Amino acid sequence: MDRDTFLHSVLGDRVSGELGERIFQTFANSNPRGIGWKDFLCNMVIFLKGSQEEKLQFVFFVYGGYDTMITRAQMEKFLSSVFTQNEIHQYQSRFESAFKNSSDGERLSYFHWKNWALDNRHTGFPLLSWVFEVIEREEEEEDVEANIPLARPNDIFPRTSFSKRQFSFLYDSYIRLLRQNPIFRKRGTLLNRMSLFRTFCPPVVEELAPFLLEAFFPSNHGDFIDVESYMIGLSVIYSGEIREKRTRLFQAFDTEDSGHLTQDQFLQLLNLVSQSEANSSVPPVVHQQGEAQTEDEREIITLEYFLEWAGDINFGVRLFLALKQLIFVQIGLHPFSPCEENDMIMQMINYEIKHKKEGDTWYVLKYKWWKNWVDFTTASSEGRGALPSEIDVSDLILSRHNMLSSVMHMVSRSSHVLHDHEPHVIPDMIENQNFKLVPASVWRALSNWHGCRSPHGIPCKVVKSKITNKIEVEVYPILLHFILEPPMDLPKMGKVEDAEFYFSKTTTLGELKRTACFQVGAGNPTRVRIWHAGKVRGDPAVSLEDKLMRTLEEENFKEGQRIILEIQQEDGTWPRGGGGAEELQEIYPIFPGHTGLRNLGNTCFMNASLQCLSNISLLTEYFTSNRYIAEINKNNPLGMNGHVASEYGKLVKQLWPPETQKSPTKFYAIHPKDFKTMIGKFAPQFSGFQQQDAQELLAFLLDGLHEDLNRVLKKPYTTNPTYTGQPDAEFAHEFWETYLLRNQSIIVDLFHGQMKSSLLPECGHKSLHFDPFTFLSLPLPIDDKRAIEVYFFKTGRSPKRYSILLDRLEGTVTELLKEISLLVRLPERRILLTCVKNNFISSVLSTEMQLREVADILFGFELDGGEERKGGEEEEREEKGEKGEEGEEEEKEEEVQNLQKEEKEEKEEKEEKEEMIYLRFVHRKVEKETTFFISPYTTQLFSIPFVVSFSKSKMPTAKELYNTIEEKVMFMTAESEEEREWRERQERENERRSDRSEVKETSPRFPFVLRHVNKSGEACPYSAWYHFSIGRELDPNSEETPELKIGDTISIDWIPPIRSLKYYRENTKWFLEHPSVRKNWELLNSPIMLDQCMTWFTQEESLGDEVVCGSCHLPQNTKKKMEIWKLPKVLVVHLKRFVYYNNHWMKSNRLVQFPVDNFDVSSWLVETDGEPVYYDLKAIVNHSGRLGSGHYTAYARDSNGTWMFFNDHLVTPVQDPSTIVSPEAYCLFYEQRNICKEEILKGDPIEIDEKDEKKAVGTLPPDRSPVNSVNKPKENCLVM
């Protein structure tokens, strides 16, 4: 059992995280795989039924004790994790008292700790009060319920039809159920009806079982029955009249006690009975007069009609015979005669043989015993021999000297071998000569009737052969020997080298691998490889990784064959060799460019950037062909001595192998740890594991690659050309030639373009620069406004969704309240704005809050003080006014004046006004579990909570509160026209049958129960979590005012099932939509075109009047303009989604529509010859989520034109290419069409070994300061 299952299903959701974790670890006994069945069972017995001493020992281990000692540090660590700082200070003195009597003040023996625990049992220390209160509460309840006496057999026997022997046996079976099912048992002598569930299922379908329990085992104790109801119910099943059984079944389906069944109920009855009869081994009963007339046009089915109809067709006879058979088979009542026993067993065997299916379980009987039983049950009474003895199959069980305990795995001998503990048949036994196979139902019946010395028997599974396609019982599974490489250290076992487990011949090698990994605790199967070992150690092994879909039978595996479990080490290496090229036969293809990169810890920014860059085909070919090695400039003072280029080259070769390879795992991925370590040496901001910006990494990487691969070995001193009015083309050429004197590399050839920068002062002098650029950073519109959606509930009106647009950073809740006040036409003091989380009100907004502290979706409620809203002309005018936006604007000014006037009047009368309080209400479904460990109740919140307000002097009584809430939620149980007519017809019939007062007593007044709960709606606010109280119930008949204060939460615990209720959900038809919602959405989310972003980039920007002109040397009002002069071969467009605005960083999620193919960029150039310049999109870096907490992914187009999605180690094809244009796009990589490859890739590919590559890079001094390379002088290469 894993941690989440234990905390949720066993302890319950209210147990604090750290305390629950400690209890889980104590249950699991430090087993990393979770809680085993044996540990769970033992600890639950101690937890629920243990003595005080046993429970104290349990708590001792939870606190951190080990063996018989606990240290101060262990207790402090535990208490600090479950206590707040204030609580720690409060309990400090009591904590110190524990170590006063210890020898050194640091350690405490269990004896002294126990005395301290007993002294502090009610002081609030975790788990002590819980355990002791549970003990005391159990003792109190047992004292009360012990007064319910167990009915005497002599009082029940005359009311049954059993013989004395049968009655005595069944009476004892009730006692056995009480003892054997402590989880189902209620304290005292009552038995939970659902403990009989497994008695009927199968063959009874699970949906029918509750109806049968209600039919034959009615109860006056809720879900529990006494021995009298149990015995009488079995008597009716065993020998009751068929008419009585049908009547009971009819009444069970009549859930409303109306005396009728609806057509739906009737059809449900027919369907469930027919399904259960089909599952029964009882032979079909021939109908006397044809099939049932299920197409009867009657709306209701009366009991008289049902009995007459059922008698005509023998309805239910087969079901009732099957139920009678279950008394013998499941409960163990011995048949009346040997002949009856034989008939029953043979019926079950014949049925199971005909319906044998894969996955069933059969059992092995000793053939000699079976033959004696057959002779005894078939012989005449005169010739009948001795009664068969107890069933004993011990002679058939394969004995192992190493099976020392019943745990799943054990240490059996000094060599530390894990073993399977299941019993198996001795080899070479022959069916129907040495043993007999019988179905599970027959085994259960015979062992109940005649006793069994081997209660678990020898189970054998039914399998379907893939070779012969036959279904057969597998008596002899295959025993396989596993060798662990390397040996594993297991708790309490030491080093384990070998293991032996049985497997079915139909087990696939993939299933075998997963099961073996679980059995030995090897963890994730993707980190394990399996090999077919030779006959002796040292023989060559053959990989089985390419045969995981084949079965043991298909691979002809035999008993005792050896399999190697090779477990990957923590550093990613394999004990039998890295790639396993000689022996390992991988099955998953690795296509070039389709390999993922492992996330090393917040390195998604790096992975996405590398995937995009590696999909620039010419750059990748440059590295995979080793051309880069000849151009490494290891002496460049501005570079990284070739190390960044070398590491990038190694990584690209791994991502782009020369041909398709194969991997033993489906999602093969590379660990780029060497690359990350290297760039961290030169750029400290990338050395840790903090989230970084992908564009900043790309800028550093491209610049680093450029300097490492710069063909200019000795850079000359240069100055920028001076503008003297020459033509732009000539001046731009001078700038570019000057730049190339110092910078020539593959990065310049592919990624560097030229930008024209113009300064235009008012004096008329013009200043021009033509600087190189790598990134084209385009601005996005700043969304300085934020839309807050408010779902508003106004008394007497349908709820409506509004949208309010406010300043993102400077907006306040006060402004929000004022805007919503105008929209809903209510004064601000009568509006309550809240945040809703998980279907409860998590917080109430205060006017002091800033808008940035508020969620995007809020819920507002009118505080009406409990007054009824009056209709009239104003309401009608409001309806008309909201039909059109223009009409609303016309009334807005008038409405503002009216509201201001009303607010002024209220302010003047404020002292005379009574204080108004409000209560929170949540909708909840409470279910009482029939099987549970500690708390029998589970709760589920649903729908949207709401608020009801009252004046303090007019607080309602509990009865009035019920009536008020009923009016509020009446729509949830609204009936259709047909349902209403049917209910009214039922009520009229009930009135004719009985007095209305009697009817009123049998039906609940309200379809819900109100309970006072905590804010989250989970439990009672007045009791500790370990009481597992679901809330303090309010009495619907009480005339007293409940003790409630402002903001308290009341749960509406609905009795009808949730699916039958009509309740609110966000963004559904329940909410009307105000025009402001659509208007604001379009304003903030309308997509923009990439060309529009370019227009914003190239528009003139005013620099103010403080810029000194270079010609006249006077301050001038200057404008700046940026334009593209020359485009690079690979254009990297950076969408500036992260903007520093008003002292805060913001992210824009606006969708930018960018072209994918045939992107003509000629319009972006300053000068063009009129010919189009086409680019195609090659890759995209995406950023999802918010600023500082997002995630980077990438799209890239492979050599076949297929778009691939890269999410760290996961690489998948894009199903719909249109989805790549999304609001998450951050960096776009465009590649120019028809690039001349020979101009970029000069020379032939180079063959070089690893040693020569190491010689190509320079030495990296260990004390080299990375600051030099990060803050080095930049060439005039702009990152716009």
GROMACS .gro file of C-alpha atoms in nm, residues 379-385:
model
    7
  379ALA     CA    1  -2.390  -4.553  -0.283
  380SER     CA    2  -2.720  -4.665  -0.140
  381SER     CA    3  -2.775  -4.626   0.230
  382GLU     CA    4  -2.713  -5.000   0.286
  383GLY     CA    5  -2.386  -5.009   0.090
  384ARG     CA    6  -2.254  -4.673   0.198
  385GLY     CA    7  -1.909  -4.684   0.354
   0.00000   0.00000   0.00000
